Coordinates of C-alpha atoms and ligand atoms in Angstrom, one line a residue:
X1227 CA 85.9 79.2 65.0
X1228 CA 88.0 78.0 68.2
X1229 CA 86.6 74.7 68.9
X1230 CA 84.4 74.2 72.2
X1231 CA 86.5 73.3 75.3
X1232 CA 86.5 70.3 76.6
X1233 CA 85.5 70.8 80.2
X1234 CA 81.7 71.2 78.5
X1235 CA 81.9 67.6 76.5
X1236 CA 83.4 66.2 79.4
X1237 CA 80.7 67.5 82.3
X1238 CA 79.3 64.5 83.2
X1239 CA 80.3 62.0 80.8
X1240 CA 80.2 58.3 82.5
X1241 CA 83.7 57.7 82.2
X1242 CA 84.3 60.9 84.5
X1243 CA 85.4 58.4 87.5
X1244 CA 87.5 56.1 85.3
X1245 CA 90.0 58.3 83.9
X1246 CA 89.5 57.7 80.8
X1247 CA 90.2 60.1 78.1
X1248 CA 86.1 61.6 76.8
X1249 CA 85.5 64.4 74.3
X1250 CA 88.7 66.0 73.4
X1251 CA 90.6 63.5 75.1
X1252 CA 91.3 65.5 78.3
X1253 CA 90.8 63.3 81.4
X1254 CA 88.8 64.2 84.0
X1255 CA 89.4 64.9 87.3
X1256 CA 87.7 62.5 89.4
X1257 CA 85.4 64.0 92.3
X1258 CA 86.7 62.8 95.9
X1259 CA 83.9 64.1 98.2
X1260 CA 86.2 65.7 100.9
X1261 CA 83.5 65.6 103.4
X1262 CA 84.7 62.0 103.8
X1263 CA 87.8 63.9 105.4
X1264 CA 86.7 66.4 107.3
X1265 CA 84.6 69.1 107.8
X1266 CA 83.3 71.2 104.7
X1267 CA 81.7 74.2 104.0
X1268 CA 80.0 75.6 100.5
X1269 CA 80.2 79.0 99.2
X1270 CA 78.8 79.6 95.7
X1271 CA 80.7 81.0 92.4
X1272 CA 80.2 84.3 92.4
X1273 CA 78.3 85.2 88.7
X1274 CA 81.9 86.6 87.6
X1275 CA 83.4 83.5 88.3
X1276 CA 80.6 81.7 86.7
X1277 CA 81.5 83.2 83.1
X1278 CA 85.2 84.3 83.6
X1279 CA 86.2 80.4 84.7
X1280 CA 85.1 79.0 81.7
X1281 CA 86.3 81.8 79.7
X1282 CA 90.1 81.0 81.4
X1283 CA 89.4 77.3 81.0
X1284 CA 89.0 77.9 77.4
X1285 CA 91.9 80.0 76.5
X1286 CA 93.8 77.7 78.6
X1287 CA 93.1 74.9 76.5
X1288 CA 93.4 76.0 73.0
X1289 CA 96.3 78.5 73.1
X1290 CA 99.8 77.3 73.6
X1291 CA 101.0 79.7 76.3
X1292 CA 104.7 80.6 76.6
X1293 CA 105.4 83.8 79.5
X1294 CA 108.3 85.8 78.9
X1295 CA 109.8 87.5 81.8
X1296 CA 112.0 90.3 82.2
X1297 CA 112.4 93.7 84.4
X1298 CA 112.3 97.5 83.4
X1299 CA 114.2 100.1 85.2
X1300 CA 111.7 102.6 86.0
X1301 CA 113.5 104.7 88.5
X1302 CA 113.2 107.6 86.5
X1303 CA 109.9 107.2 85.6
X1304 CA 108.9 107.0 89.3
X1305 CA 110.8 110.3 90.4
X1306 CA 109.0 111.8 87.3
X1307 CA 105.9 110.3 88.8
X1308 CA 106.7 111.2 92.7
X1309 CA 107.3 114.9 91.4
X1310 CA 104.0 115.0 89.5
X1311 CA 101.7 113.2 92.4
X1312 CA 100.7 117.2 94.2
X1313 CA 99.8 117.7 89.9
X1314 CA 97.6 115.0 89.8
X1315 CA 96.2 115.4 93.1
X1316 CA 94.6 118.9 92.3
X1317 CA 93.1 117.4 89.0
X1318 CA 91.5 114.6 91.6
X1319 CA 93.3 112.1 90.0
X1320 CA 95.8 109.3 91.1
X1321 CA 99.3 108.7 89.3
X1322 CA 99.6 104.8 89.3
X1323 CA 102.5 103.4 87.6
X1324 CA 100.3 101.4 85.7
X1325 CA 99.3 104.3 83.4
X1326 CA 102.8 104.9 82.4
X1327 CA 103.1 101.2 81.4
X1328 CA 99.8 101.6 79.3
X1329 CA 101.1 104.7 77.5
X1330 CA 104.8 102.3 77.4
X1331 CA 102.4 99.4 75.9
X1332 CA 100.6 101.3 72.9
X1333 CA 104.4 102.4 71.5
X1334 CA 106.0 99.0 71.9
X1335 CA 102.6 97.7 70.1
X1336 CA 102.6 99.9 67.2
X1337 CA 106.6 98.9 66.7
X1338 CA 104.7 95.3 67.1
X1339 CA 102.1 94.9 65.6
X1340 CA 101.8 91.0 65.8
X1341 CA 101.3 91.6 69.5
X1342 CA 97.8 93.1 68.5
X1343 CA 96.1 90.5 66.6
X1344 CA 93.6 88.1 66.1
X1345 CA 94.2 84.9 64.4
X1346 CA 91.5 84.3 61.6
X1347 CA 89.0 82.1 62.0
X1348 CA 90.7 79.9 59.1
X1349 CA 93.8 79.9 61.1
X1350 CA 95.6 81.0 57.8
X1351 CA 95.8 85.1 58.9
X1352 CA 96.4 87.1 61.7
X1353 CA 93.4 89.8 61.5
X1354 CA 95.6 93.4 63.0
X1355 CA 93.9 95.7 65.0
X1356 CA 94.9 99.3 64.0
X1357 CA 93.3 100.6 67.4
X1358 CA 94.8 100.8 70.8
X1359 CA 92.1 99.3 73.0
X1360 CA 93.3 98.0 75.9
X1361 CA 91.8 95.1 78.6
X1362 CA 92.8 95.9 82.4
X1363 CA 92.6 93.3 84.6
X1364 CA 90.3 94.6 88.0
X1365 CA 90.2 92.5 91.0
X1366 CA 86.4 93.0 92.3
X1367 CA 85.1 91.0 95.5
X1368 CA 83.2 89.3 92.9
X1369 CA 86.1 88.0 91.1
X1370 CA 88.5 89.0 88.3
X1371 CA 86.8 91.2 85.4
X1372 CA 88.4 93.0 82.1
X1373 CA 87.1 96.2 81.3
X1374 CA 88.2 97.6 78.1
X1375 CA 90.3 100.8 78.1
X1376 CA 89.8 103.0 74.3
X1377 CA 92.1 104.2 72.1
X1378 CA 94.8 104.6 74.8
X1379 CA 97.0 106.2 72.3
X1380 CA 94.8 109.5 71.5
X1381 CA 94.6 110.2 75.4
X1382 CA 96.8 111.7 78.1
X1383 CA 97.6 110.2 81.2
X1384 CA 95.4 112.7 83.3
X1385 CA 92.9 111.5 80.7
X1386 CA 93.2 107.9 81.3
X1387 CA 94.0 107.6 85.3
X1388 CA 90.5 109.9 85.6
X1389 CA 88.7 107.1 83.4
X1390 CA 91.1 103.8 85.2
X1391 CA 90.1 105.0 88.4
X1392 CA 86.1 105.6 87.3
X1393 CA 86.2 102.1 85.2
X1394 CA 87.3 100.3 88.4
X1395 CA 84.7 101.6 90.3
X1396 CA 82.4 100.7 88.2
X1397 CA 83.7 97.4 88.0
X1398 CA 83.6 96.9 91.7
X1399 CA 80.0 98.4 91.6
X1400 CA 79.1 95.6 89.0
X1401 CA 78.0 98.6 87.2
X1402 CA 80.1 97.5 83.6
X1403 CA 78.1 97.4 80.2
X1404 CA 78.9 94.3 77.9
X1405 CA 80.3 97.0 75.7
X1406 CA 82.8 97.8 78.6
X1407 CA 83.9 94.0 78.3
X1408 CA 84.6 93.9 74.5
X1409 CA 87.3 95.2 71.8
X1410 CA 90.5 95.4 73.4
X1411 CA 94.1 94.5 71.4
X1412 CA 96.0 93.3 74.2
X1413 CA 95.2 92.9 77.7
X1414 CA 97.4 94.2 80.7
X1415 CA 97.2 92.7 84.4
X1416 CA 98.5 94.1 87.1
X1417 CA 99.3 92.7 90.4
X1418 CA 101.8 95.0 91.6
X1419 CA 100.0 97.2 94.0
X1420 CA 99.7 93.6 95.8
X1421 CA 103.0 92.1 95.7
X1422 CA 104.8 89.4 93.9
X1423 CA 108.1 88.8 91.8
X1424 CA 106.7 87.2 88.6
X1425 CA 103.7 85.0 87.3
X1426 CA 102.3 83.7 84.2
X1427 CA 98.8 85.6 83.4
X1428 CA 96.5 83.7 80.8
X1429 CA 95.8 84.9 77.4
X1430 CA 92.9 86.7 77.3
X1431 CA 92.2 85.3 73.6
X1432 CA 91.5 86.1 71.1
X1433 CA 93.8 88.5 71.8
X1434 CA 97.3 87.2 71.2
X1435 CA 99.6 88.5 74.6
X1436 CA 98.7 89.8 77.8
X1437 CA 101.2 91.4 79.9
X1438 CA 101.3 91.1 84.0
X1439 CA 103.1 93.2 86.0
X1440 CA 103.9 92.1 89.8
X1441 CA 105.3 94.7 92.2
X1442 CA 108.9 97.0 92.1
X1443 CA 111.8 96.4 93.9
X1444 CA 114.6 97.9 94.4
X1445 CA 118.0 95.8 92.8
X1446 CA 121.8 96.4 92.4
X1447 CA 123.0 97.6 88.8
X1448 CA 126.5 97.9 88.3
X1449 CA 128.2 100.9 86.7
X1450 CA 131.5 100.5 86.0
X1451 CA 133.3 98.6 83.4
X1452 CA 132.4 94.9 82.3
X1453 CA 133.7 92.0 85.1
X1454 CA 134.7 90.4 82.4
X1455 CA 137.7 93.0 81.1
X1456 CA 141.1 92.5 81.9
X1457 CA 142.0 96.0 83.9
X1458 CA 144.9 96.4 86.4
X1459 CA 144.1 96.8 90.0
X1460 CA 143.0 100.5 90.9
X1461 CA 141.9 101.8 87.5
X1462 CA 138.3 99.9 87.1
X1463 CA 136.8 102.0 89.8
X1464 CA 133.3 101.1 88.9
X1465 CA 130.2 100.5 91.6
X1466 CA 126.4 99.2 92.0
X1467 CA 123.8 101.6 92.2
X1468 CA 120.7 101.1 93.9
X1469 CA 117.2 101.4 91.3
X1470 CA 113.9 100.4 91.1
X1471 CA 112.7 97.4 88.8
X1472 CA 109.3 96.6 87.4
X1473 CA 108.8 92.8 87.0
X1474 CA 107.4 92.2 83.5
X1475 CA 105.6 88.9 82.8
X1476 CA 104.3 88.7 78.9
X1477 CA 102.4 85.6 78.2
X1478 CA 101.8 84.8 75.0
X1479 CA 99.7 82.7 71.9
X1480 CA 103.0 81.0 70.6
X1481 CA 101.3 80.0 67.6
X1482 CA 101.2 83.6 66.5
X1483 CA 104.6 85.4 68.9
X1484 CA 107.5 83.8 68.7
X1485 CA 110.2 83.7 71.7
X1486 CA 112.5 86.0 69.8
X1487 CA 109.7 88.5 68.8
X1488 CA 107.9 88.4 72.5
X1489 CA 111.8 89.5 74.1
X1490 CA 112.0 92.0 71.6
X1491 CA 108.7 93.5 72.4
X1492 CA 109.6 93.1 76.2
X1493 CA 112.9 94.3 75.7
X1494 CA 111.7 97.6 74.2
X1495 CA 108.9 98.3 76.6
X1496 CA 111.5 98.0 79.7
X1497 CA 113.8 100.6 76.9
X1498 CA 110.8 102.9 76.8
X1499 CA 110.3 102.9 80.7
X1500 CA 113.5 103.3 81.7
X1501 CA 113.6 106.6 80.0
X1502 CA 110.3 108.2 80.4
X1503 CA 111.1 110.8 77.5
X1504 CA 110.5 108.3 75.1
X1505 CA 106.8 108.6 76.3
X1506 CA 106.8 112.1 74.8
X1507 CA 108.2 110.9 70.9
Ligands
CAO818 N1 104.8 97.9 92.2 C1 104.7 98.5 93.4 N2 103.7 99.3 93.7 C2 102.7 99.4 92.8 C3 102.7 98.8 91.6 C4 103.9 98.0 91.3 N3 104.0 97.4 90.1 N4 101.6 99.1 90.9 C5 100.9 99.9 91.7 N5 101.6 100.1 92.9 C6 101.1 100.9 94.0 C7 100.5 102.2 93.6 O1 101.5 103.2 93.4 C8 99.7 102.5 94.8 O2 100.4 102.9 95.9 P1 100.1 104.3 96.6 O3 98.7 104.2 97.0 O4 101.1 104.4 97.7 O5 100.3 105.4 95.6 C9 99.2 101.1 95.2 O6 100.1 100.2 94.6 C10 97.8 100.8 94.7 O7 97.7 101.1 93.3 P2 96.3 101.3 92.6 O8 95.2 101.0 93.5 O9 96.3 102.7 92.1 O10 96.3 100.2 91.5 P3 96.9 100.3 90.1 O11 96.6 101.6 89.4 O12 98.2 99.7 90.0 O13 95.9 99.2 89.4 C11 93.8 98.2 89.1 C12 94.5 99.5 89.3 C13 92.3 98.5 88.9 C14 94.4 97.4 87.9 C15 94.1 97.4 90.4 O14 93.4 98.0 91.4 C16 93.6 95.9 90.3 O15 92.5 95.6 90.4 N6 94.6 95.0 90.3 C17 94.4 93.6 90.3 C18 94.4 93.0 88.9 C19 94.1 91.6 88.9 O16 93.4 91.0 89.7 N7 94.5 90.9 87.9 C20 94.2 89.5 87.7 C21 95.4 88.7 87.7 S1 95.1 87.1 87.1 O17 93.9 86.5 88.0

């Protein structure tokens, strides 16, 4: 099994204050009181934080994290999406761009299938999940939690934003089940309805890659022929085109993904997004 972290060996070993290297050889940080600075005030954990800190802390530790960034064209998808909101509305549902990526996710996963495994407890496998389970980040006032979304694959997108929008809800009504928490392949976070250009989520391990997604915006792409041509004056009548980019942010275990495998598996979800037909093969 993954070996304890070593915040836990460290708590309160004497040498905390020194610096010295204890348990795993992590140093502490030392505690500087900053009452002695200025006025403080306390507010406690939350019981989320409580067990999702350590959690982070631990995948932190043990898996060497490399994030992969890149950007998917979903201009398409999002007039498909504006076009369908009156659709969804009726069904009392919401059309977040989120359930597109998820539906995106499970065909770049099954083309990947290294991005949806475990590594054995031996270190000497990687253990493949064959389902389609997958972990969405909610923000609750209570902290971050990870509910588990099933077999994504076998369910349409009215399906899924009903049961997004009624997992949430029960997420921020601390309402979720330990069962809720458990069984996903791969783990999505999204920021996007917030802001932000890019970031680096944390494994959610054992899973093996988790992919963040920060918030659209709209960039230049040129259409013409390459700058880099030779073409005489007046005949390379080419021009930029306004369209809408999704930030991707994959994070990943590199002991199990590899640069060139986590680019590819990037590279074909922003494919797949970019033209939201490829949703229907
Ligand atoms: N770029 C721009 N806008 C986006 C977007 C993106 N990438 N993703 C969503 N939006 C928009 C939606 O279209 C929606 O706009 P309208 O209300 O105008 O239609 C708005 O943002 C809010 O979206 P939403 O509430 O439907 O959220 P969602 O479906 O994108 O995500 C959920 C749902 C539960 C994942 C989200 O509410 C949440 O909790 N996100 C935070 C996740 C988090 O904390 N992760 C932890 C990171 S590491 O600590």
């Amino acid at each position: 099994p993954i070996p304890t972290a070593a915040p836990d060996v460290a708590a309160g070993a004497p040498a905390a204050t020194s610096g010295a290297a204890v348990g795993m050889g992590i140093p502490p940080v030392p505690f500087v009181d900053p009452a002695r600075f200025g006025p403080v005030h306390e507010q406690p954990l939350s019981r989320i934080q409580k067990v999702s800190g350590p959690a982070l802390h631990r995948s932190w530790l043990n898996v060497p994290h490399v994030t992969q960034h890149d950007e998917a064209d979903i201009t398409e998808l999002e007039r498909f999406r504006r076009d369908r909101k009156d659709l969804a509305s009726a069904k009392g549902v919401k059309l977040s761009p989120l359930l597109f990526v998820m539906k995106a996710v499970v065909i770049a996963l099954r083309e990947h299938p290294t991005l949806r495994s475990t590594l054995s407890p031996e270190r000497d496998r990687l253990l493949v999940k064959d389902y389609f389970h997958l972990g969405i980040a909610v923000d609750t006032d209570q902290g971050l939690v990870v509910p588990v979304v099933r077999d994504v694959d076998r369910k349409g997108v009215f399906e899924l934003a009903a049961e997004l929008q009624s997992t949430a809800e029960r997420a921020r009504n601390r309402k979720l089940t330990p069962d809720d928490l458990t069984g996903a392949c791969f783990t999505i976070s999204s920021l996007g309805g917030i802001g932000g250009t890019a970031f680096s989520p944390i494994v959610n391990a054992p899973e093996v890659a988790i992919l963040g997604l920060s918030k659209t915006q709209v960039k230049p792409a040129w259409r013409g022929p390459s700058p880099v041509d030779d073409v005489s004056e007046g005949s390379a009548a080419g021009h930029f085109e306004p369209r809408l980019v999704l930030p991707l942010s994959l994070s990943y275990d590199h002991r199990v993904v590899d640069g060139a495998l986590a680019v590819r598996f990037t590279t074909r979800l922003a494919a797949i997004l970019s033209d939201p037909m490829q949703l229907l093969l």
